[in-house]
Structures are given as structure tokens and as C-alpha cells.
Short mmCIF file of N, CA, C and O in Angstrom, two decimals:
data_model
loop_
_atom_site.label_atom_id
_atom_site.label_comp_id
_atom_site.label_asym_id
_atom_site.label_seq_id
_atom_site.Cartn_x
_atom_site.Cartn_y
_atom_site.Cartn_z
N MET A 1 16.17 -36.22 -2.15
CA MET A 1 14.94 -35.51 -2.43
C MET A 1 14.45 -34.79 -1.18
O MET A 1 14.55 -35.31 -0.08
N LYS A 2 13.90 -33.67 -1.41
CA LYS A 2 13.35 -32.88 -0.31
C LYS A 2 11.94 -33.40 0.01
O LYS A 2 11.13 -33.61 -0.88
N LYS A 3 11.68 -33.59 1.30
CA LYS A 3 10.39 -34.08 1.71
C LYS A 3 9.37 -32.94 1.68
O LYS A 3 9.63 -31.85 2.15
N LYS A 4 8.20 -33.23 1.12
CA LYS A 4 7.14 -32.22 1.01
C LYS A 4 6.54 -31.95 2.39
O LYS A 4 6.22 -32.87 3.13
N ASP A 5 6.41 -30.68 2.71
CA ASP A 5 5.82 -30.27 3.99
C ASP A 5 4.31 -30.31 3.86
O ASP A 5 3.71 -29.50 3.16
N SER A 6 3.70 -31.30 4.51
CA SER A 6 2.25 -31.43 4.41
C SER A 6 1.60 -30.85 5.67
O SER A 6 2.06 -31.07 6.78
N LYS A 7 0.53 -30.11 5.43
CA LYS A 7 -0.21 -29.49 6.52
C LYS A 7 -1.63 -30.04 6.50
O LYS A 7 -2.24 -30.12 5.44
N ASN A 8 -2.12 -30.39 7.64
CA ASN A 8 -3.52 -30.81 7.74
C ASN A 8 -4.31 -29.65 8.30
O ASN A 8 -4.42 -29.47 9.51
N TYR A 9 -4.84 -28.84 7.42
CA TYR A 9 -5.55 -27.63 7.81
C TYR A 9 -6.79 -27.93 8.65
O TYR A 9 -7.24 -27.08 9.40
N LEU A 10 -7.34 -29.11 8.53
CA LEU A 10 -8.55 -29.44 9.29
C LEU A 10 -8.31 -29.44 10.79
O LEU A 10 -9.23 -29.26 11.57
N ASP A 11 -7.05 -29.62 11.20
CA ASP A 11 -6.72 -29.62 12.62
C ASP A 11 -6.31 -28.24 13.14
O ASP A 11 -6.17 -28.06 14.33
N PHE A 12 -6.11 -27.28 12.25
CA PHE A 12 -5.71 -25.94 12.65
C PHE A 12 -6.87 -25.23 13.34
O PHE A 12 -8.02 -25.38 12.94
N VAL A 13 -6.54 -24.43 14.34
CA VAL A 13 -7.56 -23.64 15.04
C VAL A 13 -7.29 -22.16 14.75
O VAL A 13 -6.31 -21.60 15.22
N PRO A 14 -8.17 -21.53 13.94
CA PRO A 14 -7.95 -20.11 13.64
C PRO A 14 -8.44 -19.23 14.79
O PRO A 14 -9.40 -19.56 15.48
N GLU A 15 -7.74 -18.12 14.98
CA GLU A 15 -8.17 -17.11 15.96
C GLU A 15 -7.96 -15.74 15.34
O GLU A 15 -7.03 -15.52 14.57
N LYS A 16 -8.87 -14.83 15.67
CA LYS A 16 -8.83 -13.49 15.09
C LYS A 16 -7.64 -12.72 15.65
O LYS A 16 -7.27 -12.88 16.81
N ASN A 17 -7.08 -11.86 14.81
CA ASN A 17 -6.03 -10.95 15.25
C ASN A 17 -6.68 -9.92 16.18
O ASN A 17 -7.59 -9.21 15.77
N PRO A 18 -6.22 -9.83 17.43
CA PRO A 18 -6.87 -8.90 18.37
C PRO A 18 -6.70 -7.43 18.00
O PRO A 18 -7.44 -6.58 18.50
N GLU A 19 -5.76 -7.11 17.11
CA GLU A 19 -5.55 -5.73 16.70
C GLU A 19 -6.52 -5.27 15.63
O GLU A 19 -6.62 -4.08 15.34
N ILE A 20 -7.23 -6.20 15.03
CA ILE A 20 -8.16 -5.88 13.94
C ILE A 20 -9.53 -5.57 14.52
O ILE A 20 -10.10 -6.34 15.28
N GLU A 21 -10.06 -4.42 14.14
CA GLU A 21 -11.40 -4.02 14.58
C GLU A 21 -12.40 -4.41 13.49
O GLU A 21 -12.08 -4.42 12.30
N TYR A 22 -13.61 -4.70 13.94
CA TYR A 22 -14.68 -5.03 13.00
C TYR A 22 -16.00 -4.66 13.63
O TYR A 22 -16.11 -4.48 14.84
N GLU A 23 -17.00 -4.54 12.79
CA GLU A 23 -18.34 -4.21 13.26
C GLU A 23 -19.34 -4.99 12.42
O GLU A 23 -19.07 -5.37 11.28
N ALA A 24 -20.50 -5.25 13.02
CA ALA A 24 -21.56 -5.98 12.34
C ALA A 24 -22.77 -5.06 12.18
O ALA A 24 -23.08 -4.28 13.07
N ASP A 25 -23.43 -5.17 11.03
CA ASP A 25 -24.65 -4.39 10.84
C ASP A 25 -25.86 -5.20 11.33
O ASP A 25 -25.70 -6.30 11.87
N GLU A 26 -27.06 -4.66 11.14
CA GLU A 26 -28.26 -5.31 11.66
C GLU A 26 -28.54 -6.64 10.98
O GLU A 26 -29.25 -7.49 11.52
N ASP A 27 -27.99 -6.86 9.78
CA ASP A 27 -28.19 -8.13 9.07
C ASP A 27 -27.12 -9.16 9.41
O ASP A 27 -27.14 -10.27 8.88
N GLY A 28 -26.17 -8.78 10.24
CA GLY A 28 -25.09 -9.69 10.63
C GLY A 28 -23.91 -9.68 9.67
O GLY A 28 -23.01 -10.51 9.79
N ILE A 29 -23.90 -8.75 8.74
CA ILE A 29 -22.79 -8.64 7.79
C ILE A 29 -21.63 -7.90 8.48
O ILE A 29 -21.82 -6.84 9.07
N ILE A 30 -20.44 -8.46 8.38
CA ILE A 30 -19.26 -7.94 9.06
C ILE A 30 -18.52 -6.97 8.15
O ILE A 30 -18.34 -7.22 6.96
N THR A 31 -18.05 -5.88 8.73
CA THR A 31 -17.15 -4.94 8.06
C THR A 31 -15.87 -4.90 8.87
O THR A 31 -15.88 -4.56 10.05
N VAL A 32 -14.77 -5.29 8.24
CA VAL A 32 -13.46 -5.30 8.89
C VAL A 32 -12.80 -3.95 8.63
O VAL A 32 -12.77 -3.47 7.50
N LEU A 33 -12.27 -3.34 9.69
CA LEU A 33 -11.63 -2.02 9.60
C LEU A 33 -10.12 -2.21 9.73
O LEU A 33 -9.66 -2.70 10.76
N ILE A 34 -9.38 -1.80 8.71
CA ILE A 34 -7.93 -1.95 8.71
C ILE A 34 -7.30 -0.57 8.70
O ILE A 34 -7.52 0.21 7.77
N GLU A 35 -6.51 -0.29 9.74
CA GLU A 35 -5.82 0.99 9.83
C GLU A 35 -4.43 0.83 9.22
O GLU A 35 -3.69 -0.09 9.55
N TRP A 36 -4.11 1.72 8.31
CA TRP A 36 -2.82 1.69 7.62
C TRP A 36 -1.83 2.52 8.41
O TRP A 36 -1.95 3.72 8.51
N LYS A 37 -0.83 1.83 8.98
CA LYS A 37 0.18 2.48 9.80
C LYS A 37 1.53 2.35 9.13
O LYS A 37 1.73 1.52 8.26
N GLY A 38 2.46 3.15 9.57
CA GLY A 38 3.82 3.04 9.07
C GLY A 38 4.20 4.19 8.16
O GLY A 38 3.36 4.93 7.65
N PHE A 39 5.48 4.31 7.97
CA PHE A 39 6.06 5.41 7.21
C PHE A 39 5.53 5.48 5.77
O PHE A 39 5.06 6.53 5.32
N TYR A 40 5.60 4.36 5.05
CA TYR A 40 5.19 4.37 3.64
C TYR A 40 3.68 4.58 3.48
O TYR A 40 3.24 5.21 2.52
N HIS A 41 2.91 4.08 4.42
CA HIS A 41 1.47 4.31 4.36
C HIS A 41 1.14 5.78 4.61
O HIS A 41 0.22 6.33 3.99
N LYS A 42 1.88 6.42 5.49
CA LYS A 42 1.65 7.85 5.75
C LYS A 42 1.97 8.69 4.51
O LYS A 42 1.27 9.64 4.19
N ILE A 43 3.04 8.31 3.82
CA ILE A 43 3.40 9.01 2.58
C ILE A 43 2.28 8.83 1.54
O ILE A 43 1.87 9.78 0.89
N ALA A 44 1.80 7.61 1.40
CA ALA A 44 0.72 7.34 0.44
C ALA A 44 -0.55 8.10 0.80
O ALA A 44 -1.26 8.58 -0.08
N GLN A 45 -0.80 8.24 2.10
CA GLN A 45 -1.98 8.98 2.54
C GLN A 45 -1.85 10.46 2.18
O GLN A 45 -2.82 11.08 1.76
N LYS A 46 -0.66 11.01 2.33
CA LYS A 46 -0.44 12.44 2.03
C LYS A 46 -0.41 12.69 0.52
O LYS A 46 -1.10 13.58 0.02
N LEU A 47 0.40 11.91 -0.20
CA LEU A 47 0.60 12.17 -1.62
C LEU A 47 -0.56 11.70 -2.50
O LEU A 47 -0.95 12.36 -3.45
N PHE A 48 -1.06 10.51 -2.21
CA PHE A 48 -2.07 9.91 -3.08
C PHE A 48 -3.47 9.92 -2.48
O PHE A 48 -4.39 9.32 -3.03
N ARG A 49 -3.60 10.57 -1.32
CA ARG A 49 -4.89 10.69 -0.63
C ARG A 49 -5.54 9.34 -0.36
O ARG A 49 -6.75 9.16 -0.54
N ARG A 50 -4.71 8.40 0.05
CA ARG A 50 -5.23 7.09 0.45
C ARG A 50 -5.86 7.21 1.82
O ARG A 50 -5.41 7.99 2.64
N PRO A 51 -6.89 6.47 2.09
CA PRO A 51 -7.55 6.57 3.41
C PRO A 51 -6.67 5.99 4.52
O PRO A 51 -5.88 5.06 4.28
N ARG A 52 -6.81 6.54 5.72
CA ARG A 52 -6.06 6.02 6.87
C ARG A 52 -6.64 4.69 7.32
O ARG A 52 -5.92 3.81 7.77
N VAL A 53 -7.95 4.54 7.17
CA VAL A 53 -8.63 3.30 7.55
C VAL A 53 -9.43 2.80 6.36
O VAL A 53 -10.20 3.55 5.77
N SER A 54 -9.21 1.53 6.02
CA SER A 54 -9.99 0.90 4.95
C SER A 54 -11.06 0.03 5.59
O SER A 54 -10.80 -0.64 6.59
N ASP A 55 -12.24 0.06 5.03
CA ASP A 55 -13.28 -0.82 5.53
C ASP A 55 -13.61 -1.85 4.46
O ASP A 55 -13.87 -1.51 3.31
N ILE A 56 -13.55 -3.11 4.86
CA ILE A 56 -13.78 -4.23 3.95
C ILE A 56 -15.06 -4.92 4.39
O ILE A 56 -15.13 -5.49 5.47
N ARG A 57 -16.07 -4.84 3.53
CA ARG A 57 -17.37 -5.43 3.85
C ARG A 57 -17.38 -6.87 3.34
O ARG A 57 -17.20 -7.12 2.14
N LEU A 58 -17.59 -7.81 4.24
CA LEU A 58 -17.63 -9.23 3.89
C LEU A 58 -19.03 -9.59 3.41
O LEU A 58 -20.01 -8.96 3.79
N ASP A 59 -19.11 -10.62 2.58
CA ASP A 59 -20.41 -11.10 2.14
C ASP A 59 -21.00 -12.03 3.22
O ASP A 59 -20.43 -12.19 4.30
N GLU A 60 -22.12 -12.65 2.92
CA GLU A 60 -22.80 -13.50 3.90
C GLU A 60 -21.92 -14.68 4.31
O GLU A 60 -21.82 -15.01 5.50
N LEU A 61 -21.28 -15.31 3.34
CA LEU A 61 -20.42 -16.45 3.62
C LEU A 61 -19.20 -16.03 4.45
O LEU A 61 -18.86 -16.67 5.45
N GLY A 62 -18.55 -14.94 4.05
CA GLY A 62 -17.38 -14.44 4.77
C GLY A 62 -17.73 -14.02 6.19
O GLY A 62 -16.97 -14.27 7.13
N SER A 63 -18.89 -13.40 6.36
CA SER A 63 -19.34 -12.99 7.70
C SER A 63 -19.61 -14.21 8.58
O SER A 63 -19.28 -14.20 9.77
N PHE A 64 -20.19 -15.26 7.99
CA PHE A 64 -20.44 -16.48 8.75
C PHE A 64 -19.13 -17.09 9.24
O PHE A 64 -19.00 -17.45 10.41
N VAL A 65 -18.15 -17.17 8.35
CA VAL A 65 -16.85 -17.75 8.73
C VAL A 65 -16.17 -16.87 9.77
O VAL A 65 -15.63 -17.36 10.76
N TRP A 66 -16.21 -15.54 9.58
CA TRP A 66 -15.59 -14.62 10.53
C TRP A 66 -16.18 -14.81 11.93
O TRP A 66 -15.45 -14.86 12.91
N ASN A 67 -17.50 -14.94 12.00
CA ASN A 67 -18.14 -15.16 13.30
C ASN A 67 -17.85 -16.53 13.88
O ASN A 67 -17.85 -16.70 15.10
N ALA A 68 -17.60 -17.52 13.02
CA ALA A 68 -17.30 -18.88 13.49
C ALA A 68 -15.89 -18.99 14.06
O ALA A 68 -15.61 -19.87 14.87
N VAL A 69 -14.99 -18.11 13.62
CA VAL A 69 -13.62 -18.13 14.13
C VAL A 69 -13.64 -17.56 15.54
O VAL A 69 -13.83 -16.37 15.75
N ASP A 70 -13.45 -18.45 16.51
CA ASP A 70 -13.49 -18.03 17.91
C ASP A 70 -12.27 -18.46 18.72
O ASP A 70 -12.22 -18.24 19.92
N GLY A 71 -11.29 -19.08 18.08
CA GLY A 71 -10.09 -19.52 18.79
C GLY A 71 -10.27 -20.85 19.49
O GLY A 71 -9.35 -21.32 20.16
N LYS A 72 -11.43 -21.47 19.34
CA LYS A 72 -11.70 -22.76 19.99
C LYS A 72 -11.99 -23.85 18.97
O LYS A 72 -11.59 -24.99 19.14
N LYS A 73 -12.72 -23.51 17.91
CA LYS A 73 -13.10 -24.49 16.90
C LYS A 73 -11.98 -24.66 15.88
O LYS A 73 -11.38 -23.68 15.45
N ASP A 74 -11.76 -25.91 15.47
CA ASP A 74 -10.80 -26.14 14.40
C ASP A 74 -11.50 -26.00 13.05
O ASP A 74 -12.71 -25.82 12.98
N VAL A 75 -10.72 -26.06 11.99
CA VAL A 75 -11.25 -25.85 10.64
C VAL A 75 -12.30 -26.91 10.31
O VAL A 75 -13.30 -26.61 9.66
N HIS A 76 -12.10 -28.13 10.79
CA HIS A 76 -13.07 -29.20 10.53
C HIS A 76 -14.43 -28.86 11.13
O HIS A 76 -15.47 -29.02 10.48
N GLN A 77 -14.46 -28.38 12.37
CA GLN A 77 -15.72 -28.01 13.01
C GLN A 77 -16.39 -26.84 12.27
O GLN A 77 -17.61 -26.84 12.08
N ILE A 78 -15.59 -25.88 11.86
CA ILE A 78 -16.14 -24.74 11.12
C ILE A 78 -16.72 -25.21 9.79
O ILE A 78 -17.78 -24.76 9.37
N SER A 79 -16.03 -26.16 9.13
CA SER A 79 -16.53 -26.66 7.84
C SER A 79 -17.86 -27.38 8.02
O SER A 79 -18.74 -27.28 7.15
N LYS A 80 -18.05 -28.10 9.12
CA LYS A 80 -19.33 -28.78 9.37
C LYS A 80 -20.44 -27.75 9.58
O LYS A 80 -21.55 -27.91 9.08
N GLU A 81 -20.16 -26.68 10.33
CA GLU A 81 -21.15 -25.62 10.52
C GLU A 81 -21.48 -24.94 9.19
O GLU A 81 -22.62 -24.59 8.93
N LEU A 82 -20.45 -24.76 8.36
CA LEU A 82 -20.63 -24.14 7.06
C LEU A 82 -21.53 -24.99 6.17
O LEU A 82 -22.41 -24.46 5.48
N GLU A 83 -21.33 -26.30 6.20
CA GLU A 83 -22.18 -27.21 5.42
C GLU A 83 -23.63 -27.15 5.87
O GLU A 83 -24.54 -27.23 5.05
N GLN A 84 -23.85 -27.01 7.18
CA GLN A 84 -25.22 -26.92 7.69
C GLN A 84 -25.87 -25.59 7.30
O GLN A 84 -27.05 -25.55 6.96
N GLN A 85 -25.10 -24.51 7.36
CA GLN A 85 -25.65 -23.18 7.06
C GLN A 85 -25.88 -22.97 5.56
O GLN A 85 -26.83 -22.33 5.15
N PHE A 86 -24.96 -23.52 4.74
CA PHE A 86 -25.03 -23.35 3.28
C PHE A 86 -25.00 -24.73 2.63
O PHE A 86 -23.98 -25.14 2.06
N PRO A 87 -26.11 -25.48 2.67
CA PRO A 87 -26.11 -26.86 2.17
C PRO A 87 -25.92 -26.99 0.66
O PRO A 87 -25.45 -28.03 0.20
N LYS A 88 -26.23 -25.96 -0.09
CA LYS A 88 -26.09 -26.06 -1.55
C LYS A 88 -24.72 -25.65 -2.07
O LYS A 88 -24.46 -25.71 -3.26
N MET A 89 -23.84 -25.23 -1.16
CA MET A 89 -22.51 -24.81 -1.58
C MET A 89 -21.68 -26.04 -1.94
O MET A 89 -21.58 -26.98 -1.16
N GLY A 90 -21.08 -26.03 -3.10
CA GLY A 90 -20.26 -27.15 -3.52
C GLY A 90 -18.84 -27.05 -2.98
O GLY A 90 -18.27 -25.97 -2.94
N LYS A 91 -18.30 -28.16 -2.54
CA LYS A 91 -16.93 -28.26 -2.03
C LYS A 91 -16.61 -27.21 -0.97
O LYS A 91 -15.76 -26.35 -1.16
N PRO A 92 -17.27 -27.28 0.17
CA PRO A 92 -17.05 -26.24 1.18
C PRO A 92 -15.67 -26.28 1.84
O PRO A 92 -15.13 -25.25 2.19
N VAL A 93 -15.09 -27.47 2.00
CA VAL A 93 -13.81 -27.56 2.72
C VAL A 93 -12.68 -26.87 1.97
O VAL A 93 -11.99 -26.03 2.55
N PRO A 94 -12.46 -27.15 0.67
CA PRO A 94 -11.37 -26.43 -0.02
C PRO A 94 -11.60 -24.92 -0.09
O PRO A 94 -10.66 -24.15 0.04
N ARG A 95 -12.86 -24.52 -0.25
CA ARG A 95 -13.16 -23.08 -0.30
C ARG A 95 -12.90 -22.43 1.05
O ARG A 95 -12.35 -21.32 1.12
N LEU A 96 -13.28 -23.11 2.13
CA LEU A 96 -13.04 -22.59 3.47
C LEU A 96 -11.55 -22.47 3.75
O LEU A 96 -11.08 -21.45 4.26
N ILE A 97 -10.79 -23.49 3.40
CA ILE A 97 -9.35 -23.47 3.65
C ILE A 97 -8.70 -22.34 2.87
O ILE A 97 -7.86 -21.60 3.41
N LYS A 98 -9.07 -22.16 1.61
CA LYS A 98 -8.51 -21.08 0.80
C LYS A 98 -8.86 -19.72 1.41
O LYS A 98 -8.01 -18.82 1.49
N TYR A 99 -10.10 -19.55 1.85
CA TYR A 99 -10.53 -18.29 2.46
C TYR A 99 -9.73 -18.01 3.74
O TYR A 99 -9.26 -16.89 3.95
N LEU A 100 -9.56 -19.03 4.58
CA LEU A 100 -8.79 -18.86 5.80
C LEU A 100 -7.32 -18.57 5.51
O LEU A 100 -6.67 -17.79 6.22
N GLU A 101 -6.77 -19.18 4.44
CA GLU A 101 -5.39 -18.87 4.04
C GLU A 101 -5.26 -17.40 3.66
O GLU A 101 -4.28 -16.75 3.99
N ILE A 102 -6.25 -16.87 2.94
CA ILE A 102 -6.22 -15.46 2.55
C ILE A 102 -6.28 -14.56 3.78
O ILE A 102 -5.51 -13.61 3.90
N LEU A 103 -7.19 -14.88 4.72
CA LEU A 103 -7.26 -14.10 5.96
C LEU A 103 -5.95 -14.17 6.72
O LEU A 103 -5.50 -13.18 7.30
N HIS A 104 -5.32 -15.35 6.72
CA HIS A 104 -4.04 -15.52 7.42
C HIS A 104 -2.94 -14.71 6.73
O HIS A 104 -2.14 -14.05 7.41
N ASP A 105 -2.89 -14.76 5.42
CA ASP A 105 -1.86 -14.01 4.68
C ASP A 105 -1.99 -12.51 4.89
O ASP A 105 -0.99 -11.79 4.87
N LYS A 106 -3.20 -12.03 5.10
CA LYS A 106 -3.44 -10.60 5.33
C LYS A 106 -3.35 -10.24 6.82
O LYS A 106 -3.65 -9.11 7.20
N HIS A 107 -2.97 -11.21 7.65
CA HIS A 107 -2.80 -11.03 9.11
C HIS A 107 -4.10 -10.65 9.81
O HIS A 107 -4.09 -9.96 10.82
N LEU A 108 -5.22 -11.12 9.28
CA LEU A 108 -6.51 -10.89 9.93
C LEU A 108 -6.80 -12.00 10.95
O LEU A 108 -7.53 -11.79 11.90
N ILE A 109 -6.23 -13.18 10.70
CA ILE A 109 -6.33 -14.29 11.65
C ILE A 109 -4.95 -14.91 11.82
O ILE A 109 -4.04 -14.68 10.99
N TYR A 110 -4.80 -15.67 12.89
CA TYR A 110 -3.60 -16.45 13.13
C TYR A 110 -4.03 -17.88 13.43
O TYR A 110 -5.17 -18.13 13.80
N TRP A 111 -3.10 -18.81 13.29
CA TRP A 111 -3.36 -20.16 13.70
C TRP A 111 -2.97 -20.27 15.17
O TRP A 111 -1.94 -19.74 15.58
N LYS A 112 -3.78 -20.91 15.97
CA LYS A 112 -3.54 -21.03 17.40
C LYS A 112 -2.17 -21.67 17.64
O LYS A 112 -1.82 -22.66 17.02
N GLY A 113 -1.39 -21.06 18.52
CA GLY A 113 -0.06 -21.55 18.83
C GLY A 113 1.03 -20.94 17.95
O GLY A 113 2.22 -21.10 18.21
N GLU A 114 0.63 -20.23 16.91
CA GLU A 114 1.59 -19.60 16.00
C GLU A 114 2.09 -18.29 16.60
O GLU A 114 1.34 -17.57 17.25
N LYS A 115 3.35 -18.00 16.37
CA LYS A 115 3.90 -16.73 16.84
C LYS A 115 3.39 -15.61 15.94
O LYS A 115 3.41 -15.71 14.73
N HIS A 116 2.95 -14.52 16.57
CA HIS A 116 2.42 -13.38 15.83
C HIS A 116 3.56 -12.50 15.35
O HIS A 116 4.55 -12.32 16.04
N LYS A 117 3.38 -11.93 14.16
CA LYS A 117 4.40 -11.06 13.58
C LYS A 117 4.17 -9.64 13.95
O LYS A 117 3.13 -9.17 14.16
#
């Protein structure tokens, strides 16, 4: 039998991708700016009039997590801060882990010590 690869996400330390630009408005809401590079993206920009830069506006919760990711705090520490900031949110740890997985899959964050692609 193959042994299941278990990960303890609470010990992972997320850090922002230094190539990703972002800006905050006066309310503290984060907008992530993603530049589409590469051959196929250039074709899509010419043929289908896709934008060269996409801006993704995060909600209050996403902006809080984005600001909490500093390359020093692990997921457990961020989850404790999240519970304090949003006390009525149900099941913050699984939601936080899923959100961080999505950011990781989109190469917006990396796990500390991980090789960057």
C-alpha cells in the first residue's frame, strides 16, 4: 500500500511572491495586479483583446489574510489573528487553509523554504 502524504498546513509559513504587485485603497482593501506574460498570453491579448494586466480586488477577509502573510507567521498564527478579527466566522482554519492553497496554486504566495517555479 502506498503511504498517504500528510501535510500539516498549520506549520507552513506563507510568503508573498515578490513578483506580484498589489495596492491598497483607503479602506485597506487589497487589489492584486497580475501581468500576463508569455507567447500565448500575447496572442490572446492581440486576438481576443484580453488585458495585459488583470486586477483582482480582494474582499475584507482576503485583504486581511494578504496583509497577515509576511513570511514570518505560520498558518496557525494567522488563523488565531483571523479568529480575533472575525469572531463570528465559522470554521476559520479550514477556510484559511483552502484560501492559502488557492493563492499558492495561482503562484501568488509560496511556502517558506519551497523552491520557486
